Structures are given as C-alpha cells and as structure tokens.
Short mmCIF file of C-alpha atoms and ligand atoms in Angstrom, two decimals:
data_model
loop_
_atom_site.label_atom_id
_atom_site.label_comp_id
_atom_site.label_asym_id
_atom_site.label_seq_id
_atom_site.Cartn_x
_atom_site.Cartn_y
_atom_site.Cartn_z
CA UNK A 1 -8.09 -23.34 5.90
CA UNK A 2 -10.80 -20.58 5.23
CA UNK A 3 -12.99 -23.02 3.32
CA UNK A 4 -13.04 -25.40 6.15
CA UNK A 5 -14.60 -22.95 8.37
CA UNK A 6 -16.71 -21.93 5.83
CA UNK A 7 -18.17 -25.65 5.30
CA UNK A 8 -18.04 -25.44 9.45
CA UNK A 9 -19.83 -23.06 9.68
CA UNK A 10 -22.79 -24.34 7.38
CA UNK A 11 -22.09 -27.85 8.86
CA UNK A 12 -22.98 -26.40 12.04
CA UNK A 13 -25.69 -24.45 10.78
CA UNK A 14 -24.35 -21.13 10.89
CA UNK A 15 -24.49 -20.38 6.76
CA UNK A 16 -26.20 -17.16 7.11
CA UNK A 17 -23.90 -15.76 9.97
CA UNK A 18 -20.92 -16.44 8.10
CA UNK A 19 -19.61 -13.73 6.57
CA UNK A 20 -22.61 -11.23 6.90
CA UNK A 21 -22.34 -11.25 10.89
CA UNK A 22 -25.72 -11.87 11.42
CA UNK A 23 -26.41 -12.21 14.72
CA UNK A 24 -27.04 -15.87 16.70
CA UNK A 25 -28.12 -17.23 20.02
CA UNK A 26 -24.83 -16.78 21.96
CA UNK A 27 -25.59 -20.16 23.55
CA UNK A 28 -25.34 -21.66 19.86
CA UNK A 29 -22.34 -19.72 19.52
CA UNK A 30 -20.38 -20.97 22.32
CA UNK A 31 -21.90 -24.56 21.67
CA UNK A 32 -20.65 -24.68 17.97
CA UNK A 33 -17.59 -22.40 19.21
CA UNK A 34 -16.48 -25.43 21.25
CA UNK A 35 -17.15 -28.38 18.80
CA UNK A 36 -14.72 -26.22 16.56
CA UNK A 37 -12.49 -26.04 19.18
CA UNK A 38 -12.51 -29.68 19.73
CA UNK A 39 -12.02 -30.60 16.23
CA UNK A 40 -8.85 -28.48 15.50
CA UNK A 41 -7.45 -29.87 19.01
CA UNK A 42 -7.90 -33.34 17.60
CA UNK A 43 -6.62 -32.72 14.30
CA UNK A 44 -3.75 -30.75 16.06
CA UNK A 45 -2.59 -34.37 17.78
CA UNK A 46 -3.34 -36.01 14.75
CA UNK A 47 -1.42 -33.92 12.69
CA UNK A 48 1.78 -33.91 14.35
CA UNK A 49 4.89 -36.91 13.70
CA UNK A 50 7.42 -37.71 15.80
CA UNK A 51 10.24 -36.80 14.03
CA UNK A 52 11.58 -33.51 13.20
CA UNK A 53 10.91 -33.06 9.69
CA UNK A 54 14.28 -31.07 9.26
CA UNK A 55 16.83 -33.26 11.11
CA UNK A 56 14.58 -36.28 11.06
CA UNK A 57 15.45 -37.11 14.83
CA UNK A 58 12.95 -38.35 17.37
CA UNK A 59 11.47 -35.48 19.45
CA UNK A 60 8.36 -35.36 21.93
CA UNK A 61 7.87 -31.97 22.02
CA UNK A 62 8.00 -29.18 18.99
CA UNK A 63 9.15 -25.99 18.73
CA UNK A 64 5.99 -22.91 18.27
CA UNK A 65 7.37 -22.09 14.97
CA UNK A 66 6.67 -18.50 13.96
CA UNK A 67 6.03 -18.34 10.36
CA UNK A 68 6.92 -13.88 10.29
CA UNK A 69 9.68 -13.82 12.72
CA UNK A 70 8.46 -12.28 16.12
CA UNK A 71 10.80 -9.21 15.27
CA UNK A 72 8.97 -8.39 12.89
CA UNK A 73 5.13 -9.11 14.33
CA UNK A 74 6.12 -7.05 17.29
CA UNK A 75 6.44 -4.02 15.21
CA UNK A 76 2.83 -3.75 14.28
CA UNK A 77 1.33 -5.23 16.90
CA UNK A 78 -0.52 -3.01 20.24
CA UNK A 79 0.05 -4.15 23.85
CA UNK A 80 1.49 -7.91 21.61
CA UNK A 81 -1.93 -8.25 20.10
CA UNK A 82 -2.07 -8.44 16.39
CA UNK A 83 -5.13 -8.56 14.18
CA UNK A 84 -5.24 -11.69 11.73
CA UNK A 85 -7.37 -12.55 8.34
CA UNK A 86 -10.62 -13.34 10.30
CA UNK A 87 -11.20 -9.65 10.84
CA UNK A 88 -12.14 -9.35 7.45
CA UNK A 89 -13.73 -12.50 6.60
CA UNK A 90 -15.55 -12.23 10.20
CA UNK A 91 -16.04 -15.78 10.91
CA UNK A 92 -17.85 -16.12 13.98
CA UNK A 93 -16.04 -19.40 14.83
CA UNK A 94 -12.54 -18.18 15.62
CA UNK A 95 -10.87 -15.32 17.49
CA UNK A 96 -9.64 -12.81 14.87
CA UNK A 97 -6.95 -11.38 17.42
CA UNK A 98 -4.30 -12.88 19.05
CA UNK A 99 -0.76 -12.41 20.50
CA UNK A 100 2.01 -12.84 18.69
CA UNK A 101 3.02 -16.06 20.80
CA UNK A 102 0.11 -17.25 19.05
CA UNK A 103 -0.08 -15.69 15.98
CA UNK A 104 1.01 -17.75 12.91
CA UNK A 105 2.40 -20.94 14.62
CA UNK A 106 3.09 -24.46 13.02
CA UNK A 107 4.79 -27.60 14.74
CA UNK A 108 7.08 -29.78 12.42
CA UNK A 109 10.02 -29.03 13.29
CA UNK A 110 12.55 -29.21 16.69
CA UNK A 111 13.47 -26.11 19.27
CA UNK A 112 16.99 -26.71 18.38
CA UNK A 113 16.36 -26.78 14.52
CA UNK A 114 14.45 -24.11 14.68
CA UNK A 115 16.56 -21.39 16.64
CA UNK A 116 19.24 -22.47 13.85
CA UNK A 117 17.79 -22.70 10.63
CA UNK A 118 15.96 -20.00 9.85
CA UNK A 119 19.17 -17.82 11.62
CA UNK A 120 20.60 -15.59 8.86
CA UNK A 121 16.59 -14.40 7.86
CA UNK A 122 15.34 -13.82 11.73
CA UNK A 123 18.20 -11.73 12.45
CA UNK A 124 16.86 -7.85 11.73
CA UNK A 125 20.45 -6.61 11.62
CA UNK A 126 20.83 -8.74 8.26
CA UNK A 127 18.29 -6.20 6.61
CA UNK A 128 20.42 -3.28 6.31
CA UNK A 129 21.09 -4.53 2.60
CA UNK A 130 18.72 -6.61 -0.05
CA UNK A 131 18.12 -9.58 1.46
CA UNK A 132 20.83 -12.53 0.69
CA UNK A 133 20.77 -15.50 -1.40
CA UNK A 134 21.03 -17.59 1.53
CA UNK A 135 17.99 -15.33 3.26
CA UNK A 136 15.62 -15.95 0.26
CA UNK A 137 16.58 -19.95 0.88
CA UNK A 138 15.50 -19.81 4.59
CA UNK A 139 12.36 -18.02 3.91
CA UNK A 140 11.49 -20.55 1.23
CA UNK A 141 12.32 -23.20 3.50
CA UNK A 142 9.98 -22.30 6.36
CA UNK A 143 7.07 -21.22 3.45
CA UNK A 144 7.01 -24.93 2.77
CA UNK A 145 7.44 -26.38 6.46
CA UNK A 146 4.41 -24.07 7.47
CA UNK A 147 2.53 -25.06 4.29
CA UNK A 148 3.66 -28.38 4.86
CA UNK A 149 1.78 -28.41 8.24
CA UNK A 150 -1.44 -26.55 7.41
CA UNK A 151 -2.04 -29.29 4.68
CA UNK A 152 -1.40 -31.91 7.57
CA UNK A 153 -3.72 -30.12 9.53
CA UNK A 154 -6.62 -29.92 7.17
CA UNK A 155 -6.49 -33.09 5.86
CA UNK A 156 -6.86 -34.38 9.85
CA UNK A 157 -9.62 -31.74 10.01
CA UNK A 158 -11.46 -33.06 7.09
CA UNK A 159 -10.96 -37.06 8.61
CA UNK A 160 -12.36 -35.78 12.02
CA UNK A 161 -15.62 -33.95 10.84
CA UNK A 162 -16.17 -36.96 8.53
CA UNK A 163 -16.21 -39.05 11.77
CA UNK A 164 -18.08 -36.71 13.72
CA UNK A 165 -20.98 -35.28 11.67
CA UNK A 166 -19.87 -36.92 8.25
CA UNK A 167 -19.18 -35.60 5.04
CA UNK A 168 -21.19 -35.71 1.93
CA UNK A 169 -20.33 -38.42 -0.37
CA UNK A 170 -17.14 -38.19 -2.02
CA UNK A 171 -15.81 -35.35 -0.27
CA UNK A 172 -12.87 -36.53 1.88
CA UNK A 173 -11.53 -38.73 -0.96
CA UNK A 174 -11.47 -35.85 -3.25
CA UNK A 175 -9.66 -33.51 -0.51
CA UNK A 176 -7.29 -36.01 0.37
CA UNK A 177 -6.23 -35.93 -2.82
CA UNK A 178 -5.97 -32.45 -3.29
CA UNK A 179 -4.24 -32.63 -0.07
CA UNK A 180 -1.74 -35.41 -0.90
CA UNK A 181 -0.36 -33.77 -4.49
CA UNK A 182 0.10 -30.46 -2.58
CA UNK A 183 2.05 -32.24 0.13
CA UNK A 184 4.20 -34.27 -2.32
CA UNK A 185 4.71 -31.07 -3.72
CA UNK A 186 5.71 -28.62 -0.99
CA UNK A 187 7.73 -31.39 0.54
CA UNK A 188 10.10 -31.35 -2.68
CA UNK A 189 10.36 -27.72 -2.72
CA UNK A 190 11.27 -27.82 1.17
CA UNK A 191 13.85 -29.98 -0.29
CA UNK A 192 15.13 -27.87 -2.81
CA UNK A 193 14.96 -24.89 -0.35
CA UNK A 194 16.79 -26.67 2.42
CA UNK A 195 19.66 -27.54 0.31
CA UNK A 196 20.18 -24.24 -1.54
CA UNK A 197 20.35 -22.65 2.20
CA UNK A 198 22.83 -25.55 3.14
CA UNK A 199 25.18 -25.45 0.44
CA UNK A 200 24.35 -21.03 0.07
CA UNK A 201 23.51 -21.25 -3.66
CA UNK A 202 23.28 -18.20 -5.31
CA UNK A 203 20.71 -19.41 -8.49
CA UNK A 204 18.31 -20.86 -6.83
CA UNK A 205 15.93 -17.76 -6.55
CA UNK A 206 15.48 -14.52 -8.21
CA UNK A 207 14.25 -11.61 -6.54
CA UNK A 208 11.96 -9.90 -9.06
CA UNK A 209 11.44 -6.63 -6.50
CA UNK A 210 12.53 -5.13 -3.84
CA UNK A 211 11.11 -1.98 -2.37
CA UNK A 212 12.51 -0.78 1.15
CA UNK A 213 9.98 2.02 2.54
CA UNK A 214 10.60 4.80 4.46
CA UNK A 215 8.21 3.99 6.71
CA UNK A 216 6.32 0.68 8.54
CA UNK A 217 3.46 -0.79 6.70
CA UNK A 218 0.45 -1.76 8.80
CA UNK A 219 0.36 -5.44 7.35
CA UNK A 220 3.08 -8.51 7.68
CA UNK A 221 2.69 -11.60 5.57
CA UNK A 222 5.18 -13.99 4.32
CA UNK A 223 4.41 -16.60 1.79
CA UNK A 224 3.83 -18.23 -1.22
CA UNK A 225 1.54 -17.38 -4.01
CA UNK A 226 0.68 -19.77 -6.85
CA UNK A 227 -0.77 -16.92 -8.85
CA UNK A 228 -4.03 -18.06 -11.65
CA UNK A 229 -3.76 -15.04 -13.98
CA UNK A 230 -1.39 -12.38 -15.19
CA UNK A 231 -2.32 -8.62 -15.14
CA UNK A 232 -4.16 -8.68 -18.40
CA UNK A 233 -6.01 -11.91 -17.58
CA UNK A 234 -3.13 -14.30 -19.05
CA UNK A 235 -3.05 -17.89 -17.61
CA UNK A 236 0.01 -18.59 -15.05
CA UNK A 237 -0.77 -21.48 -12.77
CA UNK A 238 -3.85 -23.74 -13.19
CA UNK A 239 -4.78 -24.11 -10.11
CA UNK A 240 -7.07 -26.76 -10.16
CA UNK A 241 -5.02 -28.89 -12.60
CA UNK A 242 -5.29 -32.55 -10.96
CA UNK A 243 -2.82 -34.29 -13.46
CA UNK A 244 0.19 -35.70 -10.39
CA UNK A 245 2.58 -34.25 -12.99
CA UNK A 246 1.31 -30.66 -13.29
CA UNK A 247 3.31 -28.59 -10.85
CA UNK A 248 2.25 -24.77 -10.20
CA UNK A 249 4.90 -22.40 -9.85
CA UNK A 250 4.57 -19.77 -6.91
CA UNK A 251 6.21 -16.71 -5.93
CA UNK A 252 7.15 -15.79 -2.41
CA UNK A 253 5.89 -12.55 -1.25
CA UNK A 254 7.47 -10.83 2.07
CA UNK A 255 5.92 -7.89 3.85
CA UNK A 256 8.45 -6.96 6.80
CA UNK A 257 7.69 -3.64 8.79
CA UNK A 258 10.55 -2.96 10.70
CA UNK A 259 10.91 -0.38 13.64
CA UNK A 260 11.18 2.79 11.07
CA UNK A 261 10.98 1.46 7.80
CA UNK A 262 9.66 -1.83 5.87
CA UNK A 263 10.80 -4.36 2.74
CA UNK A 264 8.45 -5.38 0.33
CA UNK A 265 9.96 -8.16 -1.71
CA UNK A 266 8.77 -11.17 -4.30
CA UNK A 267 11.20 -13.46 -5.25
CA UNK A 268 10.80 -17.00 -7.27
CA UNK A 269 12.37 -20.45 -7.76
CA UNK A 270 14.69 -19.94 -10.81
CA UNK A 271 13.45 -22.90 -12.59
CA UNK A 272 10.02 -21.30 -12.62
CA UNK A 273 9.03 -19.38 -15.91
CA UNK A 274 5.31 -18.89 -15.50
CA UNK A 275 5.90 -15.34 -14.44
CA UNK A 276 7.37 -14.19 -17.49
CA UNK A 277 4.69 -12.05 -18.86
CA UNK A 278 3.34 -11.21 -15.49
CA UNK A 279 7.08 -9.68 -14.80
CA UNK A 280 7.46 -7.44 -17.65
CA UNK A 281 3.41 -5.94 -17.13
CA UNK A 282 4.62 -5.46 -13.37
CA UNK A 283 7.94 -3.60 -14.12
CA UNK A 284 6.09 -0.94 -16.57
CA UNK A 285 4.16 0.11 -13.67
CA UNK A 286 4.72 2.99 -10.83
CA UNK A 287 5.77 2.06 -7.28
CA UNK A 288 2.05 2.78 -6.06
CA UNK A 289 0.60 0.60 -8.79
CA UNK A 290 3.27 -1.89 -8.13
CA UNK A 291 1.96 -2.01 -4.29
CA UNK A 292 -1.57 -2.05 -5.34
CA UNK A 293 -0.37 -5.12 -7.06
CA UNK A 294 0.99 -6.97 -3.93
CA UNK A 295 -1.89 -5.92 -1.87
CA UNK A 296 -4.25 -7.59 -4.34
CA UNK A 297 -2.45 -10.45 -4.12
CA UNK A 298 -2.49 -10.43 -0.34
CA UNK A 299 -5.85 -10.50 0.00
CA UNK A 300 -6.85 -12.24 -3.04
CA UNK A 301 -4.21 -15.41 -2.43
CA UNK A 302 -3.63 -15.69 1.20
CA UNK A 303 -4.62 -15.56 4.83
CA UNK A 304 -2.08 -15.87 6.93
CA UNK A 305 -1.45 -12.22 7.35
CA UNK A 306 -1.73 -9.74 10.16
CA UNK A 307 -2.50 -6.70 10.79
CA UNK A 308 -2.19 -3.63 13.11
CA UNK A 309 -5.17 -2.88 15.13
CA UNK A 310 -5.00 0.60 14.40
CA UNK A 311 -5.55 0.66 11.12
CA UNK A 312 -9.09 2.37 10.06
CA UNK A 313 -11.86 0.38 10.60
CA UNK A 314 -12.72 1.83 7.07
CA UNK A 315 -10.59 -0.70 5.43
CA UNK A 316 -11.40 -3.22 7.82
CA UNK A 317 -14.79 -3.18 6.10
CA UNK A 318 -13.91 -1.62 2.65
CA UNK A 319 -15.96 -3.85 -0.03
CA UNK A 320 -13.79 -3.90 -2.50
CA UNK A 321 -11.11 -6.25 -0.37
CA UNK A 322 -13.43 -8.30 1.21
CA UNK A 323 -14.51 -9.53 -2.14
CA UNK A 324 -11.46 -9.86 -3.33
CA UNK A 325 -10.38 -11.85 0.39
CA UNK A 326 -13.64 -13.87 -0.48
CA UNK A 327 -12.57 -15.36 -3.61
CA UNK A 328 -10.46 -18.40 -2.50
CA UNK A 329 -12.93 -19.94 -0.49
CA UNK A 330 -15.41 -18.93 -3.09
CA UNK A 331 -13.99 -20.73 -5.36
CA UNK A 332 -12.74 -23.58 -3.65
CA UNK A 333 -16.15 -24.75 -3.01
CA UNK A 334 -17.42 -24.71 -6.90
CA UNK A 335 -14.70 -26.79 -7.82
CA UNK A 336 -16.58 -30.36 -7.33
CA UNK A 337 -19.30 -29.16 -9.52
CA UNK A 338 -17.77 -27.18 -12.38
CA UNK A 339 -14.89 -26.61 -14.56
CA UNK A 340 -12.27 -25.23 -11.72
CA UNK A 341 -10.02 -23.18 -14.04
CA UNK A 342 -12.34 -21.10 -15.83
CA UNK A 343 -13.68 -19.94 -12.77
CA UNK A 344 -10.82 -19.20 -11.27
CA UNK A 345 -9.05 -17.33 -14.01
CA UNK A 346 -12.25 -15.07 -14.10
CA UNK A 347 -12.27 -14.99 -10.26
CA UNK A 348 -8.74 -13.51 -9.76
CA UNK A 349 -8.33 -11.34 -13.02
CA UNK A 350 -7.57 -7.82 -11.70
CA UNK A 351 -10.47 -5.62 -13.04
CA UNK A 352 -10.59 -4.48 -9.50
CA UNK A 353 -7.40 -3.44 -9.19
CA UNK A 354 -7.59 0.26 -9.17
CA UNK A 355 -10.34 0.26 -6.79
CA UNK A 356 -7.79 -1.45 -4.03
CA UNK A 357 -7.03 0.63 -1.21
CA UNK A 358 -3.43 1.07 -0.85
CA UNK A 359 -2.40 -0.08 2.62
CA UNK A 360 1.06 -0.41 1.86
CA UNK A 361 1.06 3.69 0.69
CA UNK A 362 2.45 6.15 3.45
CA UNK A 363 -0.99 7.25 3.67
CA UNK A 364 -1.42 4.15 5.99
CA UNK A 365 1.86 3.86 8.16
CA UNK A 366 1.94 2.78 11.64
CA UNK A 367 2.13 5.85 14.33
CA UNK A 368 1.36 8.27 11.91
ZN1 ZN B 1 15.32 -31.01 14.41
#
C-alpha cells in the first residue's frame, strides 16, 4: 500500500514532501488530501463482494475486522489512540494516528463469521501457555483474509487513478498482474489455513520461536513475511519471481503486548523449507540479537504495525529504521526498469542489523 501513496504523492505533485516533510501550501494539502480520500472511498466500494468469503453466504453489510485483536491494541494504545507505520514514513497524505476502532480494519468477511472464527486466538485467557496448533491456524487464516483484502483494495486503487489522472503506459497491466498471482496465492493458503483450524491439525505449522517477555513491548504487528535473504545474505524467497508457478514461502510473525507481559512468536507453513538456513543462523544467536532480528524484519517487511505514542520520539526519527522502513517501497518502484531480485537481495541483506534499535528490549516497555 506504501508505494501507492508514494506514486500519489508524486502523481499529485507532492514528490519532494514525501518523506522529507517539506513543507506545502496547506490549501494544496487539503486539496490533494481529499482527492486521496476520494480515491480509497471508491476503491473501498469497489473492492468489496457480496459474499462472505468464509461462509460464502450473501451479506450486505461486513464485519470491521481487526487484523491484532482489540485486546491486544488496547494495551499499547493512550486515551484508544494508537500510532501506525505513517509516523515513520511521514506521508503527508494520511493520518498516522488513529483509534483502535479504526486501526487495522479489512471487510471480507461476516459479523457472525467473524466473532467465531478467529475465537480460540482472540481470547487473551488462551495465552497463559504457547500458543495452540489450532491458534497458529486462526492467525494464519485472518493473515490471508486481511492480505486477501489489501490486494483487492490496491488493485481498485490502481483502476481508479488510471481513470482519474491515468497511469503511465503499461502500469496497471503489470500491477494487475502482480496483484492477481498474489491473490491466487493467499486465497489457497486461506484455504489451507481454514481447514487446518477446522479439522485442528497439529502439522500444519511449526513454531520456530517463542519468547514470552516479562514485560509489554511498545509495538503490535501480526503478519506474514515473505523474507528475500537469510542472515548472511543467502537467497529465501524471490520476490519478484513472475513465473504463476513460483510460490514464496512466508513466515508469520506475532507481536502481542499483553497487560504485564508480551509473546513474540514466528511460526511457518510446514511444507515450507526456505527457512532452513535462515533457522539454524537465528537459533545460534542471543535473545537480544534474536529481537533485533524481528524488529528488522518489522520494519524492513511490513506496515501494518502500531505503535504506542509514548515511545521516544528518538526512534520515531532514528535513521537507521527509517531506511530500513523505506526499502519496500524503494524497491517496489525499480522493479519495471531493472532486474527485481538483485536489488532486492542487496536491499534487505542485514548489514544494518546491529545498528537497529531494540524496541522490543525492556529498555523500551510501556509505563516504564
Ligand atoms: Zn460469513
């Protein structure tokens, strides 16, 4: 989604302000502010079916899906407000706080599947062991619905700026593309997820760590990771691979802060064996190293994180992560014009690794 606004925001003429905060006329502000407005609420409509895309029935309305369970946003969030990705990358298009109601919030799926299905993970008194087989299956599941819809979304994005101001040549066809494979893709690991939760299999994932903390992390994120590069620069996924039968293999990172203490947890489809290498550099490593790790990844591979508004502005701002938060949309816009993969594995090695400030270290807690 970040490289949308990004080609927004030079679209609309707003290249320079993206990103360094430069500052513009506030009347150009609010003008492009509401033209980006207009074009998510029309992709929004767009996006959205008429079935449920769990029980397949009709429905009219659909449920405000949290992606991190509100149980666990509320417990770093201030007054219900919640930081989110854009207060690093500092678009000025979009609001980078919002309430949890709002915070993190697809549409695929109905209110009654969704105060069911995703029961056994959203319930915090399930935590007080490792998370279950049937947990991991659920969490999975709703990694795929919400990727599922963000693809939706972008893709309608991409159609309605091509109406509106019009792409250059070429463009939508090769995101639709893109788009479609990904789809085809999360949709059969929905699949897979949905009926290993169904029918509780106990091989479908394996949880490669699992760290509780003694104390609540400033940061919540759940989702997947298709990760480019091991620790020592070894391929995994390649990312930009367009052959249909090329599949990447991700892992599923949780961050849950709970009311005294957090889990930090990866787990992976069983089928997947990428990771291999990447596992065995990991497990050498200390517990602090081993969170560095995860909060490279964070910032390097997603953006559908939040954060708690008290944390130091210091890391707000700290270079080293917003270069490494930089790097997806970076790289996402070279890939037209050069060899995708060899940028990317350079992009994402993790040279920068000790220089990542520990947010997930005690240092950092919540309240402290
Ligand atoms: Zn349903």
């Amino acid at each position: 989604m970040e490289d949308i606004f990004g080609m927004l925001s030079s679209t609309l003429d707003l290249r320079d302000t993206y990103r360094v905060g430069q500052k513009v006329s506030s009347e150009n502000l609010l003008e492009n502010k509401k033209k980006v407005n207009q074009i998510i609420s029309r992709a929004k409509i767009n996006a959205k079916s008429d079935r449920c895309l769990y029980c397949g029935e009709k429905v009219t309305s659909f449920c405000n899906s949290h992606t991190i369970p509100a149980f666990i946003l509320e417990n770093i969030s201030v007054e219900g407000n919640l930081y989110n990705f854009n207060k690093m990358i500092g678009s000025p298009l979009i609001k980078d706080e919002d309430g949890i109601n709002r915070s993190g919030i697809f549409y695929v799926i109905c209110r009654d599947c969704d105060s069911k299905v995703f029961a056994e993970y959203e319930n915090p008194d399930k935590y007080s062991t490792g998370p279950s087989h049937k947990m991991l299956a659920q969490i999975a599941m709703k990694n795929f619905l919400k990727n599922i819809y963000k693809r939706k979304l972008e893709l309608e994005m991409y159609k309605v700026i091509n109406e509106q101001m019009g792409l250059p040549y070429g463009m939508l066809e090769h995101q639709s593309n893109i788009i479609k494979l990904d789809l085809n893709e999360f949709m059969n690991e929905y699949i897979r997820a949905k009926k290993s939760d169904e029918k509780n299999k106990s091989d479908a994932y394996n949880m490669f760590f699992c760290e509780r903390l003694d104390y609540v992390v400033p940061v919540a994120f759940q989702g997947p990771i298709a990760m480019s590069t091991d620790l020592e620069g070894g391929v995994i996924n390649k990312l930009f691979d367009m052959d249909p039968k090329y599949k990447l293999q991700e892992l599923h990172l949780c961050i849950f802060p709970f009311k005294e203490e957090s889990l930090v947890f990866m787990f992976i489809d069983s089928r997947w064996k990428r990771y291999r290498k990447f596992y065995k550099q990991f497990r050498k490593l200390s517990l602090e190293e081993q969170l560095k790790v995860v909060v490279y990844l964070l910032f390097a591979y997603t953006e559908d994180f939040f954060i708690h508004k008290d944390l130091d502005d210091e890391i707000l701002s700290n270079e080293v992560l917003l270069e490494i938060s930089g790097k997806s949309s970076i790289v996402t816009s070279m890939i037209p014009f050069v060899d995708g993969d060899e940028v990317v594995q350079q992009s994402y090695d993790f040279s920068q690794l000790s220089l990542v400030p520990n947010i997930l270290s005690k240092r950092y807690e919540v309240g402290r």
